[in-house]
Amino acid sequence: MKKPHKVVAAPKTPTPDDLLTAAQGQLAAGRYREAISTCKDLLKIDNRPEWRQLLALAYAGRARELTAKGMTKEALTVWENRTQIAPELPAELDYLTLLLRLGRISQAVALGVLAGDRLDPAALTALRSQLAAHYLAGKAEVAAGLAADDPILVQGVAATQALDAYCAGDDEALRAALAAIPFRSPYRDLAQILKALQRPPAASHEALELLARVDDASGFAPLRRACEFALGPPQTLTERLADAGETTRRFAMTLAGWSEQRQAIWDEARRAGNLEPKTLLRLLHRHRTLLGETWARRQGLRLLVAGFPKSAGWIKDSGGPQLSAEERLLIAAWRAEQNERSGNDLDAWDAYAQHLIKNRIPEPGTDDALRVALVLRRVDSHRDLLSHLVPDDDPFVPTASLAEAVESSLHFDPDDRDSYERLVRFYLRGPDLKSARRLLDLGLARFPADVGLLTAAMDAALAADAHKKAARYAREILALDPINTGARERLVKSHLAHARKQLKARRLDLARKELEQAAEWEPAWDRSGRLRERRALLNGLLDLQADPAQGAAVLRTQVQTMGGGMAAALALALEGTAIGRPAAGLLKTAGLGKAAVADQADLTAVLGRLRTHLDEEAGAGLAPELRRLLEKPLSAAARFPLSQAESESACETLRRAELEQARLAFAEAALKRWPGVPVFELHRFEAGRAGRRGHPATREIDRLAEAGERAQESGDQRTAHRIGECLAEFSPFGHFGRGPFFPFDDDEDEDEDEMGFNPLGGDLNDALRVFIEVVGVDGVLQAAGLSAKERATFKDIERRLGHEAVISVLITMLGDHLPDLMGGFPPGFLPAPGPAPKPSRPGRKPGKPTGQSDAPKTPDDDDDPEQFDLF
C-alpha cells in the first residue's frame, strides 16, 4: 500500500507589520539594498507617506554606499529616485555635494535655495561654504542662481581680494581683506586657511592648529588638506603626498617652495619607484647636475648594495663612471652591515678604514680624520654593541676587535668623549680594570670636568676596592653637580665599604673615621633609611669589637629599632658576613638566634633586602652560611597568602639567591592557589631538580612541556622560552635552541650571498633528509646510540611537533655525526660536504696604518677615487 504524499503548506504571506519590522531592521543593520526591496513591497500594499519616507532613507543610505565606492553616476541615479519617491523632503547635503562634484552646479544651487532653512544648520553652513568655493573658482552658475544680496556674492569680493593679496605677497592688503570677512561668512574657512599661511615657518604648529578648525564637510577642506601637507615636516612631505591626488600634490609642493623641475623629478621617481634599480640609476645619472653630483653618486651606490657584487656593473651601464676601489669597499661594508648575523661587518668596515689611510694618515681633527673615525666606530654606533657586550676571547664574537676599532677611532677623533665612556664601561663589565684605567686616563686628560667620565672613574675605583680613590672622585662629581644623588649615594656606600674593610682588619679608629664621613654625606632623600641603617649596624659591630658587652647592647637596640624579625636578622647577618663575623653567633648576640618570618610584612621586607643585596653585589650571591640560616624560615613563610604577582616575584628572588628549598615551597604553595600556571611549574621543576643528578622522570618532563605549551598559547613568550631552555638540557641531543616544543628557527632561509649556511652544506642536507626517510627516525636514533627511554622521549617530541620538524632537528643536532651513521649508503650517492665555515677573523687594531691595504684588488680600480659622504 502506497503512503499518501504529504501536503506541503504554502509559504505564509508576510503581513505589513512583518515587512515594516524587517525594513527597519535592515536599515539599522546598513543592508540598504534589502531595505529598498522590502519598502517597495510595503508600498505595493499601501502608498503611505511614512513608508515612502522609509524608502527614501534606504535610497539615501544606498547612495552614500555607492559614493564611497567611487560609483558616482550610480549614486546620483539613486539620489534622484529618492527625490521622486519623497519630493516633500529637502535635498540632503550629500546629494548636493555630489551634484557639485559632478559639475551640475545649477541644479545644486536651485535645490539648495529650495531647501533653505529646512536643512540642518551644520549642513546649511557646509553647503554654503561649498557654493562659495565654487564661486571663487569662477563658476558663473553659482551667481546666476543666487540673489544679488546673497553673502556668497557680496563677501566674495573681499575673499577674492584676500586671495590676490596672498598670491602677490602683500601682507598688509591681505590683513585688510581678511578683516572685511565676517566671522559667520561662507568664506570663514578660507580666512582661517589664509591666516594659517601667514604664520612664519617657526610657528608651523600654530598654523596647523588654525587649519584643524576647518571641518571636513567644508568646501575649503581640500585646500586645507593641501596646506597641511605643505606645512608639515619637509623631510616627510613626499610620504604625506603618496596617496594624494594630482592637483593636491602639485599645490602642496608649490606651497612648500618646490620648483617645477624638482616636482617633475619627484614625479618621475615616484613612477619608477617600484621598478628595478637599473631604472633608478639611469634617472639619477640623467638628473645628476640638478641633484648634485656627489649626492646622486652616493644614492646610486646605495642601489647596488642588495645585488653586490653582481650589481657592480650597473652604474656604468646607466652612464656613470665605473666603481673605484674605495666605492667597492664601501658597498661591501654596507652589504655586510645589512646581514649582521654573518659577523663580517666589522672586517668589512675595517678594510674600508685601512683603504682610507693606506696612502696618507690624516691629521687628527681634520675632516678626513673624522671620516676615518666614523668608519672605525661604524659597527658599534650602528648596532650599539659596547653598551651591553662583555669582553671575552670568543673568535665568533670578536668583542676585542670591536673595542680596538673604537679605541683606534680616538686617534683620529680624540674629542669624542662618548667613546671613552663606552669603552670604560665595556672593560668594567669584564672586568678588565687595567684597560678601563688606561682609557680613563686618556679621557680625563681631555675632559677633566666631565661628570660621566668621573662617575666611570669612581665605579672603576669601587671595582678595585680603592674606596679612598672612589670617595675622591665622588667629591669631584658633587663639586660639579651638587644634586647628583647617584654620586652622593656611591660616596656613602664607598665610605661604608671602606669601614667594613677596616673592621675586618681590626683597624677600629680608621673604621670609625669612615663611618663619620659616611654620616656627613648621607643624602636627605634616603627615605627608606637603608644607608643610615647600614651605618648604624656597622657602628654596633665596631662597638662589639671594642667592648663586647656594650656592643651587644647597642646591636640589640638597633635590631629592635628595625622591628626585629627576619628582615632585621638578614640585615645584621649581611653586614656581619661582610666583615668576616659568623652570622649565627652574631644573631645570637643580638637576640635574634631563633628569628623567624613574623608576618607577611616581614616576608616582604626580607625579600626586598635580598633583592637589594643581589643587585648591589652582582654575581656574588649569598654566603653558604646565610643560605643555611634562611632556608627553613623562608620555607615556612610560604604559608602567607601572597598575590600571584607577589608569589612570582618571591620565587624569582629565591632563585637568584639560590634558596632552592624555599623556592620550591613557594612554587608549590602558588600551584595550590593557581593550578597549572606555567611560571610556577618552571620554578617547581627547577627548584626540585637542584642538587639532583640523573634524568628527571618522564611525567615531570611532560608536565613542564605542557606548561611551556600553555605559556606559548597565552603569549607569555618569556616563560615559554625559559621552559624551552630548561627542557633542552634533558634532550637526548643536548641543547637545541628554543626547546623541544619550538626547537628551530622559522625565519626564511637566507640566500648564499648573505652568508646563510647549513651545518653540512645545502646539498648534503638534502641527501641526509633522504637517508632519514629511508632508515626512519627510530633507526637513526638507534644508530646514534640512544637508549630506549631516550628514544621514547624523542618520539614523544615527534608526536608534538610533527615529522618534518623532527627531521630538521635531527639534521641540525646530529650534524657532522650523521655521515658516520651512513656507512651503508651507496658510494657516490652523497656529495662531499663543503668546507666548514670559518669563524670571523678577530680584526687587528685598525688605527695602526699599514703600507698596503688588505682589501682585495679589483679590476679597473681607480687610483684617485672621488670622495663620497658615508651615510
XYZ file of N, CA and C in Angstrom, residues 628-797:
510
model
N 72.032 28.636 54.665
C 71.583 27.647 55.654
C 70.671 28.284 56.700
N 70.976 29.514 57.070
C 70.152 30.189 58.075
C 68.773 30.579 57.540
N 68.692 30.854 56.248
C 67.448 31.391 55.682
C 66.501 30.328 55.135
N 67.010 29.175 54.750
C 66.186 28.184 54.049
C 64.914 27.815 54.819
N 65.061 27.379 56.077
C 63.892 26.897 56.822
C 62.905 28.008 57.156
N 63.372 29.168 57.684
C 62.398 30.224 57.972
C 61.641 30.692 56.740
N 62.326 30.813 55.608
C 61.646 31.271 54.405
C 60.732 30.190 53.833
N 61.119 28.939 53.963
C 60.234 27.858 53.504
C 58.931 27.872 54.289
N 59.024 28.101 55.593
C 57.825 28.166 56.425
C 56.954 29.359 56.067
N 57.570 30.435 55.538
C 56.819 31.650 55.206
C 55.991 31.491 53.944
N 56.121 30.368 53.229
C 55.325 30.158 52.021
C 53.840 30.043 52.329
N 53.501 29.940 53.629
C 52.090 29.804 54.017
C 51.321 31.121 53.890
N 52.026 32.236 53.819
C 51.338 33.524 53.776
C 50.605 33.689 52.441
N 49.403 34.282 52.461
C 48.574 34.405 51.239
C 49.030 35.551 50.337
N 50.023 35.297 49.538
C 50.519 36.319 48.614
C 49.652 36.367 47.356
N 49.696 37.499 46.661
C 49.054 37.579 45.346
C 49.905 36.806 44.336
N 49.340 36.593 43.136
C 50.086 35.841 42.120
C 51.364 36.579 41.729
N 51.276 37.902 41.565
C 52.469 38.672 41.208
C 53.507 38.618 42.324
N 53.058 38.710 43.590
C 53.981 38.642 44.722
C 54.640 37.272 44.813
N 53.878 36.216 44.536
C 54.435 34.862 44.570
C 55.486 34.674 43.478
N 55.201 35.214 42.296
C 56.164 35.096 41.201
C 57.441 35.852 41.534
N 57.291 37.061 42.107
C 58.463 37.845 42.491
C 59.269 37.126 43.566
N 58.568 36.495 44.529
C 59.268 35.769 45.590
C 60.063 34.595 45.024
N 59.469 33.831 44.104
C 60.165 32.694 43.500
C 61.399 33.161 42.731
N 61.280 34.266 42.021
C 62.398 34.755 41.234
C 63.533 35.238 42.142
N 63.176 35.908 43.238
C 64.199 36.369 44.186
C 64.911 35.182 44.822
N 64.162 34.177 45.226
C 64.756 32.996 45.847
C 65.617 32.223 44.842
N 65.244 32.255 43.574
C 66.093 31.625 42.547
C 67.442 32.322 42.464
N 67.412 33.644 42.437
C 68.663 34.395 42.355
C 69.532 34.165 43.588
N 68.887 33.987 44.737
C 69.632 33.792 45.985
C 70.045 32.339 46.190
N 69.632 31.441 45.267
C 69.948 30.013 45.346
C 69.363 29.382 46.605
N 68.223 29.871 47.036
C 67.489 29.289 48.173
C 66.437 28.347 47.584
N 66.891 27.198 47.099
C 66.027 26.327 46.301
C 64.950 25.652 47.132
N 65.246 25.326 48.385
C 64.236 24.684 49.231
C 63.071 25.639 49.456
N 63.374 26.886 49.776
C 62.324 27.881 49.971
C 61.600 28.174 48.653
N 62.335 28.225 47.562
C 61.720 28.459 46.254
C 60.729 27.365 45.919
N 61.102 26.125 46.200
C 60.195 25.007 45.950
C 58.933 25.140 46.782
N 59.082 25.553 48.048
C 57.915 25.712 48.921
C 56.973 26.789 48.375
N 57.520 27.909 47.930
C 56.678 28.985 47.399
C 56.021 28.572 46.088
N 56.745 27.842 45.236
C 56.168 27.417 43.959
C 55.025 26.446 44.182
N 55.203 25.497 45.097
C 54.137 24.535 45.360
C 52.935 25.202 46.011
N 53.191 26.169 46.896
C 52.072 26.901 47.503
C 51.312 27.686 46.437
N 52.029 28.287 45.485
C 51.377 29.038 44.417
C 50.558 28.119 43.517
N 51.074 26.915 43.228
C 50.349 25.996 42.357
C 49.081 25.473 43.018
N 49.040 25.459 44.354
C 47.801 25.080 45.042
C 46.740 26.161 44.852
N 47.197 27.429 44.815
C 46.241 28.524 44.648
C 45.879 28.723 43.172
N 46.877 28.573 42.289
C 46.665 28.801 40.856
C 47.220 27.604 40.079
N 46.477 26.500 40.028
C 46.993 25.271 39.403
C 47.373 25.491 37.933
N 48.529 24.914 37.577
C 48.932 24.879 36.180
C 49.557 26.143 35.638
N 49.737 27.194 36.457
C 50.355 28.427 35.937
C 51.789 28.097 35.511
N 52.157 28.377 34.227
C 53.453 27.908 33.696
C 54.667 28.365 34.496
N 54.698 29.622 34.926
C 55.911 30.113 35.582
C 56.154 29.396 36.906
N 55.090 29.023 37.606
C 55.274 28.295 38.866
C 55.642 26.834 38.607
N 55.156 26.274 37.499
C 55.585 24.928 37.117
C 57.088 24.927 36.843
N 57.578 25.992 36.205
C 59.008 26.098 35.933
C 59.805 26.199 37.231
N 59.373 27.071 38.147
C 60.088 27.213 39.422
C 60.048 25.906 40.212
N 58.906 25.228 40.205
C 58.805 23.956 40.931
C 59.773 22.936 40.364
N 59.818 22.836 39.028
C 60.699 21.868 38.378
C 62.162 22.183 38.677
N 62.575 23.440 38.461
C 63.981 23.797 38.641
C 64.411 23.655 40.097
N 63.573 24.113 41.025
C 63.946 24.013 42.438
C 63.986 22.559 42.888
N 63.063 21.747 42.361
C 63.060 20.332 42.719
C 64.248 19.579 42.172
N 64.803 20.061 41.048
C 65.950 19.394 40.447
C 67.274 19.847 41.047
N 67.269 20.923 41.823
C 68.513 21.474 42.355
C 69.248 20.440 43.200
N 70.486 20.218 42.861
C 71.309 19.279 43.626
C 71.089 17.828 43.274
N 70.188 17.551 42.361
C 69.913 16.156 41.995
C 70.597 15.806 40.688
N 71.013 14.565 40.574
C 71.653 14.081 39.352
C 70.691 13.176 38.602
N 71.086 12.844 37.378
C 70.283 11.922 36.599
C 69.191 12.633 35.825
N 68.458 11.820 35.071
C 67.409 12.342 34.200
C 66.105 12.426 34.969
N 65.338 13.515 34.829
C 64.052 13.600 35.527
C 63.067 12.572 34.994
N 62.072 12.289 35.789
C 61.040 11.339 35.381
C 60.273 11.876 34.181
N 59.770 10.940 33.364
C 59.044 11.340 32.161
C 57.832 12.194 32.498
N 57.162 11.873 33.612
C 55.981 12.658 33.975
C 56.355 14.107 34.319
N 57.554 14.306 34.880
C 57.997 15.669 35.173
C 58.268 16.428 33.885
N 58.922 15.750 32.938
C 59.191 16.381 31.644
C 57.883 16.737 30.950
N 56.924 15.789 30.962
C 55.634 16.025 30.310
C 54.902 17.199 30.949
N 54.938 17.253 32.258
C 54.232 18.322 32.965
C 54.827 19.686 32.614
N 56.152 19.747 32.551
C 56.796 21.010 32.232
C 56.571 21.373 30.762
N 56.636 20.373 29.879
C 56.410 20.637 28.461
C 54.999 21.161 28.219
N 54.014 20.602 28.906
C 52.634 21.084 28.781
C 52.511 22.515 29.293
N 53.247 22.824 30.371
C 53.244 24.195 30.888
C 53.851 25.146 29.853
N 54.901 24.696 29.166
C 55.503 25.522 28.127
C 54.544 25.792 26.985
N 53.762 24.774 26.607
C 52.780 24.959 25.544
C 51.700 25.951 25.977
N 51.285 25.871 27.231
C 50.281 26.824 27.725
C 50.840 28.247 27.722
N 52.101 28.385 28.105
C 52.722 29.709 28.089
C 52.783 30.257 26.669
N 53.128 29.374 25.717
C 53.202 29.792 24.319
C 51.831 30.245 23.832
N 50.790 29.488 24.153
C 49.441 29.814 23.694
C 48.922 31.098 24.317
N 49.310 31.367 25.559
C 48.820 32.567 26.253
C 49.633 33.808 25.921
N 50.696 33.663 25.120
C 51.510 34.807 24.753
C 52.620 35.137 25.731
N 52.851 34.272 26.727
C 53.924 34.515 27.702
C 55.224 33.961 27.120
N 55.807 34.700 26.184
C 56.972 34.215 25.452
C 58.180 34.046 26.370
N 58.314 34.907 27.355
C 59.479 34.822 28.233
C 59.481 33.488 28.987
N 58.343 33.129 29.573
C 58.274 31.863 30.305
C 58.411 30.681 29.353
N 57.793 30.790 28.169
C 57.909 29.705 27.190
C 59.366 29.483 26.802
N 60.088 30.564 26.603
C 61.500 30.440 26.243
C 62.299 29.812 27.389
N 62.041 30.242 28.610
C 62.782 29.686 29.756
C 62.488 28.201 29.937
N 61.246 27.811 29.727
C 60.899 26.391 29.838
C 61.592 25.607 28.729
N 61.617 26.183 27.528
C 62.312 25.511 26.429
C 63.784 25.325 26.727
N 64.428 26.349 27.292
C 65.839 26.243 27.657
C 66.041 25.154 28.709
N 65.120 25.081 29.649
C 65.236 24.080 30.724
C 65.076 22.670 30.172
N 64.061 22.461 29.322
C 63.828 21.131 28.761
C 64.967 20.699 27.845
N 65.589 21.680 27.177
C 66.660 21.343 26.252
C 67.840 20.673 26.950
N 68.020 20.968 28.236
C 69.122 20.351 28.980
C 68.939 18.843 29.095
N 67.695 18.396 29.014
C 67.423 16.964 29.185
C 67.050 16.300 27.866
N 67.257 17.029 26.731
C 67.033 16.435 25.426
C 68.125 15.407 25.141
N 67.808 14.322 24.452
C 68.849 13.343 24.114
C 69.928 13.908 23.208
N 69.688 15.105 22.601
C 70.675 15.716 21.727
C 71.270 16.965 22.340
N 71.036 17.174 23.609
C 71.583 18.372 24.241
C 70.748 19.583 23.900
N 71.338 20.737 24.070
C 70.625 21.991 23.888
C 70.429 22.274 22.406
N 69.163 22.515 21.997
C 68.961 22.876 20.594
C 67.972 24.019 20.472
N 68.425 25.170 20.876
C 67.669 26.389 20.590
C 66.588 26.676 21.576
N 65.330 26.691 21.099
C 64.270 27.219 21.924
C 63.437 26.141 22.599
N 63.937 24.967 22.730
C 63.212 23.954 23.471
C 62.487 22.986 22.564
N 62.090 21.820 23.095
C 61.509 20.770 22.264
C 60.228 21.163 21.569
N 59.416 22.061 22.204
C 58.158 22.383 21.551
C 58.291 23.554 20.577
N 59.493 24.121 20.450
C 59.733 25.178 19.460
C 61.217 25.213 19.154
N 61.772 24.147 18.544
C 63.208 23.975 18.555
C 63.971 24.633 17.428
N 63.309 25.101 16.405
C 64.108 25.549 15.277
C 63.634 26.911 14.822
N 64.559 27.617 14.191
C 64.275 28.967 13.723
C 63.372 28.880 12.509
N 62.240 29.613 12.545
C 61.310 29.557 11.433
C 61.493 30.728 10.477
N 62.613 31.440 10.578
C 62.868 32.504 9.614
C 63.091 31.904 8.239
N 62.822 32.700 7.222
C 63.078 32.231 5.865
C 64.569 32.031 5.656
N 64.895 31.053 4.829
C 66.302 30.788 4.544
C 66.932 31.992 3.892
N 68.170 32.264 4.276
C 68.898 33.360 3.656
C 69.561 32.844 2.384
N 69.751 33.741 1.423
C 70.446 33.294 0.225
C 71.934 33.208 0.503
N 72.642 32.584 -0.441
C 74.058 32.329 -0.216
C 74.849 33.613 -0.078
N 74.429 34.644 -0.792
C 75.178 35.892 -0.731
C 75.141 36.498 0.652
N 74.121 36.165 1.474
C 74.008 36.721 2.810
C 74.619 35.801 3.849
N 75.493 34.927 3.418
C 76.299 34.102 4.319
C 75.482 33.090 5.099
N 74.226 32.806 4.667
C 73.488 31.754 5.353
C 74.087 30.415 4.985
N 74.197 29.501 5.966
C 74.736 28.184 5.634
C 74.127 27.153 6.554
N 74.017 25.911 6.050
C 73.551 24.794 6.853
C 74.758 24.090 7.455
N 74.563 23.361 8.535
C 75.721 22.751 9.192
C 76.545 21.865 8.287
N 75.905 21.216 7.319
C 76.649 20.277 6.481
C 76.654 20.677 5.013
N 76.151 21.844 4.718
C 76.086 22.259 3.316
C 74.735 21.906 2.743
N 74.188 22.750 1.851
C 72.825 22.572 1.369
C 72.608 21.257 0.653
N 73.520 20.850 -0.232
C 73.321 19.619 -0.994
C 73.339 18.411 -0.081
N 74.226 18.394 0.885
C 74.328 17.256 1.783
C 73.075 17.142 2.648
N 72.507 18.283 3.033
C 71.290 18.236 3.830
C 70.170 17.525 3.091
N 70.054 17.756 1.786
C 69.021 17.076 1.012
C 69.246 15.562 1.038
N 70.513 15.155 0.911
C 70.809 13.724 0.941
C 70.525 13.144 2.320
N 70.846 13.891 3.373
C 70.585 13.416 4.734
C 69.095 13.252 4.982
N 68.320 14.153 4.412
C 66.869 14.025 4.564
C 66.385 12.722 3.934
N 66.920 12.430 2.741
C 66.551 11.161 2.092
C 66.963 9.987 2.965
N 68.175 10.049 3.540
C 68.677 8.975 4.379
C 67.755 8.737 5.576
N 67.352 9.829 6.236
C 66.486 9.690 7.413
C 65.142 9.084 7.017
N 64.618 9.498 5.852
C 63.336 8.940 5.411
C 63.456 7.434 5.143
N 64.614 7.024 4.573
C 64.797 5.597 4.262
C 64.976 4.782 5.534
N 65.870 5.233 6.422
C 66.187 4.469 7.628
C 65.091 4.612 8.676
N 64.440 5.766 8.687
C 63.428 6.027 9.698
C 64.020 6.757 10.897
N 63.179 7.555 11.563
C 63.655 8.333 12.715
C 64.162 7.410 13.803
N 63.431 6.352 14.101
C 63.845 5.453 15.179
C 65.167 4.764 14.838
N 65.357 4.415 13.552
C 66.611 3.795 13.151
C 67.792 4.730 13.336
N 67.621 6.017 13.021
C 68.689 6.994 13.217
C 68.999 7.147 14.704
N 67.948 7.156 15.523
C 68.153 7.300 16.967
C 68.922 6.102 17.526
N 68.599 4.903 17.044
C 69.324 3.707 17.493
C 70.782 3.770 17.049
N 70.991 4.181 15.785
C 72.363 4.282 15.285
C 73.168 5.304 16.074
N 72.490 6.314 16.612
C 73.176 7.341 17.409
C 73.494 6.855 18.812
N 73.016 5.637 19.172
C 73.353 5.068 20.475
C 72.424 5.481 21.588
N 71.197 5.956 21.280
C 70.273 6.373 22.319
C 69.602 5.155 22.940
N 69.334 5.251 24.231
C 68.642 4.170 24.925
C 67.170 4.186 24.543
N 66.477 3.103 24.909
C 65.053 3.000 24.588
C 64.269 4.128 25.253
N 64.664 4.466 26.503
C 63.974 5.533 27.232
C 64.167 6.871 26.546
N 65.406 7.126 26.082
C 65.684 8.385 25.390
C 64.961 8.442 24.051
N 64.898 7.293 23.359
C 64.174 7.283 22.083
C 62.698 7.548 22.301
N 62.149 7.017 23.400
C 60.731 7.242 23.696
C 60.459 8.728 23.933
N 61.387 9.380 24.625
C 61.235 10.828 24.862
C 61.230 11.589 23.543
N 62.150 11.212 22.640
C 62.224 11.910 21.370
C 60.995 11.625 20.505
N 60.493 10.392 20.547
C 59.294 10.059 19.773
C 58.096 10.867 20.279
N 58.084 11.133 21.594
C 57.016 11.969 22.135
C 57.110 13.385 21.571
N 58.350 13.871 21.417
C 58.558 15.182 20.801
C 58.078 15.162 19.356
